[in-house]
């Protein structure tokens, strides 16, 4: 696990954005695993700017998002589909057919997760998986647990996760469940980029990098991945 520390989130956005842009230019048909939340926004802003001036194309890129809330309309401003559309997709030339999400409004969670697992396999391995980390160490919505998960599944969100995310919900109530890629899906990516910023992530970052590998800190499993780079600002790295 390689760790790089920067002054602030904006510097990380430029670094990671440049890295992803280079990867897309090298392989226009790249398969990207994407994350939501505050951490990747500077990266998405950087990529969007390159697209706006014609220096980058997403035309043949395929994307798979990590997770989506259950029982939240896709058009709701707090759905992860809306988040990605606002911060990246609407600002690029990506083919909508190449954008993939778990359907949190499905009538059959198990079949939906099986569908997503099949699509991931059919697309080949994810070339680069972008991750953030929750304050409790979750990646995707893999919450602290007694064992690691394999494929996509439905998860009951923990109180700490709901508390962290509830600040974004002022109209519809914060969902209690989500569909998410499993740890096995994430670990199958060829390369993983983790971004963590802010002092609220200090404990989770320390446990991920220096703690024991345990499903009680899901992100700690990244210690076993052969190609992981963690990008931190000084606040998130303060306990290392």
Coordinates of C-alpha atoms in Angstrom, one line a residue:
X1 CA 0.0 0.0 0.0
X2 CA 1.5 3.3 -1.2
X3 CA 0.6 6.5 0.8
X4 CA 0.9 10.0 -0.5
X5 CA 0.1 13.1 1.6
X6 CA -0.9 16.5 0.2
X7 CA -1.6 19.9 1.7
X8 CA -5.3 19.8 0.7
X9 CA -8.1 18.2 -1.2
X10 CA -7.6 20.4 -4.3
X11 CA -4.0 19.1 -4.7
X12 CA -5.3 15.5 -4.5
X13 CA -8.0 16.3 -7.1
X14 CA -5.3 17.5 -9.6
X15 CA -3.0 14.5 -8.9
X16 CA -5.7 11.8 -9.1
X17 CA -7.5 13.6 -11.9
X18 CA -4.3 13.7 -14.0
X19 CA -3.7 10.0 -13.3
X20 CA -7.2 9.0 -14.4
X21 CA -7.0 11.3 -17.5
X22 CA -3.7 9.6 -18.5
X23 CA -5.2 6.2 -18.0
X24 CA -8.2 7.1 -20.2
X25 CA -6.0 8.4 -23.0
X26 CA -3.9 5.3 -22.8
X27 CA -7.0 3.0 -22.9
X28 CA -10.1 4.8 -24.2
X29 CA -12.2 1.7 -23.4
X30 CA -11.1 1.6 -19.7
X31 CA -13.5 0.3 -17.1
X32 CA -13.7 2.6 -14.0
X33 CA -15.2 1.9 -10.7
X34 CA -16.5 5.2 -9.2
X35 CA -17.3 6.5 -5.8
X36 CA -19.5 9.2 -4.4
X37 CA -19.1 11.6 -1.4
X38 CA -17.1 14.7 -0.9
X39 CA -13.6 13.1 -1.4
X40 CA -13.7 12.5 -5.1
X41 CA -15.4 15.8 -6.1
X42 CA -12.1 17.7 -6.8
X43 CA -11.1 14.8 -9.0
X44 CA -14.3 14.9 -10.9
X45 CA -14.1 18.7 -11.3
X46 CA -10.6 18.3 -12.8
X47 CA -11.8 15.6 -15.3
X48 CA -14.8 17.7 -16.2
X49 CA -12.6 20.7 -17.0
X50 CA -10.4 18.6 -19.3
X51 CA -13.5 17.4 -21.1
X52 CA -15.0 20.9 -21.4
X53 CA -11.9 22.1 -23.4
X54 CA -11.7 19.0 -25.5
X55 CA -8.6 17.6 -23.9
X56 CA -10.3 14.4 -22.7
X57 CA -13.1 12.1 -24.0
X58 CA -15.2 9.7 -22.0
X59 CA -16.9 8.5 -25.2
X60 CA -15.8 4.8 -24.8
X61 CA -15.3 4.7 -21.1
X62 CA -17.4 2.2 -19.0
X63 CA -18.2 3.0 -15.4
X64 CA -19.6 1.0 -12.5
X65 CA -20.6 2.9 -9.3
X66 CA -20.0 1.3 -6.0
X67 CA -23.4 1.7 -4.4
X68 CA -26.9 3.2 -4.4
X69 CA -29.5 4.0 -1.7
X70 CA -32.6 1.8 -1.5
X71 CA -36.0 3.2 -1.9
X72 CA -34.8 6.7 -3.0
X73 CA -36.0 7.9 -6.4
X74 CA -33.2 7.9 -9.0
X75 CA -34.1 11.6 -9.7
X76 CA -33.8 12.6 -6.1
X77 CA -31.0 15.1 -5.6
X78 CA -29.4 12.8 -3.0
X79 CA -29.4 9.6 -5.1
X80 CA -25.9 8.6 -6.1
X81 CA -27.0 8.6 -9.7
X82 CA -27.9 12.3 -9.4
X83 CA -24.6 13.0 -7.6
X84 CA -22.6 11.4 -10.5
X85 CA -24.6 13.1 -13.1
X86 CA -24.1 16.5 -11.4
X87 CA -20.4 16.2 -10.8
X88 CA -19.2 14.2 -13.8
X89 CA -21.4 12.5 -16.3
X90 CA -23.4 15.6 -17.5
X91 CA -20.1 17.4 -18.1
X92 CA -18.6 14.7 -20.3
X93 CA -19.4 12.9 -23.6
X94 CA -19.8 9.5 -21.9
X95 CA -22.3 7.1 -23.6
X96 CA -25.2 6.7 -21.1
X97 CA -25.3 3.0 -22.1
X98 CA -21.8 2.6 -20.5
X99 CA -22.9 4.0 -17.1
X100 CA -23.9 1.3 -14.6
X101 CA -25.6 1.5 -11.2
X102 CA -27.2 -0.8 -8.8
X103 CA -31.0 -0.2 -8.8
X104 CA -32.0 0.6 -5.3
X105 CA -35.6 0.6 -6.2
X106 CA -35.8 -2.9 -7.5
X107 CA -38.5 -5.3 -6.3
X108 CA -36.0 -8.1 -6.0
X109 CA -32.7 -7.1 -4.2
X110 CA -31.1 -10.5 -4.7
X111 CA -31.7 -10.7 -8.4
X112 CA -30.5 -7.1 -8.9
X113 CA -27.3 -7.9 -7.1
X114 CA -26.8 -11.0 -9.2
X115 CA -27.4 -8.9 -12.3
X116 CA -24.7 -6.4 -11.2
X117 CA -22.2 -9.2 -10.4
X118 CA -22.7 -10.6 -13.9
X119 CA -22.2 -7.3 -15.6
X120 CA -19.0 -6.7 -13.7
X121 CA -17.7 -10.1 -14.9
X122 CA -18.9 -9.5 -18.5
X123 CA -17.1 -6.1 -18.5
X124 CA -13.9 -7.8 -17.5
X125 CA -11.9 -6.6 -14.4
X126 CA -12.3 -3.0 -13.3
X127 CA -9.1 -1.3 -14.4
X128 CA -9.1 1.4 -11.7
X129 CA -11.4 1.5 -8.7
X130 CA -11.8 4.8 -7.0
X131 CA -12.7 4.7 -3.3
X132 CA -13.4 6.9 -0.3
X133 CA -13.6 5.8 3.3
X134 CA -16.3 6.2 5.9
X135 CA -15.6 7.4 9.4
X136 CA -16.2 3.8 10.6
X137 CA -13.8 2.4 7.9
X138 CA -16.4 1.3 5.4
X139 CA -15.7 1.2 1.7
X140 CA -18.6 1.3 -0.7
X141 CA -21.3 0.6 1.9
X142 CA -19.5 -2.4 3.4
X143 CA -20.1 -1.6 7.0
X144 CA -18.0 -3.1 9.9
X145 CA -19.0 -6.7 10.2
X146 CA -17.9 -10.2 11.4
X147 CA -16.8 -11.3 7.9
X148 CA -16.0 -9.9 4.5
X149 CA -18.5 -9.9 1.7
X150 CA -18.0 -11.2 -1.8
X151 CA -20.5 -10.0 -4.3
X152 CA -23.0 -7.1 -4.4
X153 CA -25.6 -7.2 -1.6
X154 CA -28.2 -5.3 0.4
X155 CA -26.9 -3.6 3.6
X156 CA -28.5 -2.0 6.6
X157 CA -26.7 1.2 7.1
X158 CA -25.1 1.7 10.6
X159 CA -26.0 4.6 12.8
X160 CA -22.7 6.3 12.3
X161 CA -23.1 6.2 8.5
X162 CA -26.6 7.5 8.6
X163 CA -25.4 10.3 11.0
X164 CA -22.6 11.2 8.6
X165 CA -24.8 11.3 5.5
X166 CA -28.0 12.7 7.1
X167 CA -26.7 16.3 6.7
X168 CA -27.5 16.0 3.0
X169 CA -31.1 15.1 3.5
X170 CA -33.5 17.9 4.2
X171 CA -36.6 16.8 2.4
X172 CA -36.8 13.0 2.0
X173 CA -35.7 11.0 5.0
X174 CA -32.2 9.4 5.1
X175 CA -32.5 5.8 3.7
X176 CA -31.9 3.0 6.1
X177 CA -30.5 0.5 3.5
X178 CA -28.4 0.5 0.3
X179 CA -27.2 -1.9 -2.4
X180 CA -23.4 -2.1 -2.6
X181 CA -20.6 -3.9 -4.3
X182 CA -19.0 -6.4 -2.0
X183 CA -15.5 -6.5 -0.8
X184 CA -14.8 -9.3 -3.4
X185 CA -15.9 -7.0 -6.2
X186 CA -13.7 -4.2 -5.0
X187 CA -10.6 -6.4 -4.4
X188 CA -10.9 -7.8 -7.9
X189 CA -10.0 -4.4 -9.5
X190 CA -6.6 -4.3 -11.1
X191 CA -5.7 -1.0 -9.4
X192 CA -7.3 0.9 -6.5
X193 CA -7.1 4.6 -5.7
X194 CA -8.3 5.7 -2.2
X195 CA -8.9 9.3 -1.3
X196 CA -9.4 10.5 2.3
X197 CA -9.6 14.1 3.4
X198 CA -10.5 15.9 6.6
X199 CA -9.8 15.3 10.3
X200 CA -13.0 13.2 10.7
X201 CA -11.3 10.5 8.7
X202 CA -8.1 10.3 10.9
X203 CA -9.1 7.3 13.0
X204 CA -10.4 5.3 10.0
X205 CA -7.3 6.1 8.0
X206 CA -5.0 5.0 10.8
X207 CA -6.9 1.7 11.3
X208 CA -6.9 1.1 7.5
X209 CA -3.1 1.6 7.1
X210 CA -1.6 0.6 10.4
X211 CA -4.2 -1.6 12.1
X212 CA -4.9 -5.3 11.8
X213 CA -6.8 -6.6 8.8
X214 CA -10.3 -7.2 10.0
X215 CA -13.8 -6.9 8.6
X216 CA -14.5 -4.7 11.6
X217 CA -12.5 -2.1 9.6
X218 CA -13.5 -3.1 6.1
X219 CA -11.0 -0.8 4.4
X220 CA -8.1 -2.7 6.1
X221 CA -8.5 -5.5 3.6
X222 CA -6.8 -3.1 1.1
X223 CA -3.5 -4.0 2.8
X224 CA -3.7 -7.3 0.9
X225 CA -4.3 -5.7 -2.6
X226 CA -1.3 -5.7 -4.9
X227 CA -1.8 -2.2 -6.3
X228 CA -3.3 0.4 -3.9
X229 CA -2.4 4.1 -3.6
X230 CA -3.9 6.1 -0.8
X231 CA -4.1 9.9 -1.2
X232 CA -4.5 11.9 2.0
X233 CA -4.5 15.5 3.0
X234 CA -2.6 16.5 6.1
X235 CA -5.7 16.5 8.2
X236 CA -6.6 12.9 7.4
X237 CA -3.0 11.8 7.8
X238 CA -2.5 13.4 11.2
X239 CA -2.4 10.2 13.2
X240 CA 0.0 8.3 11.0

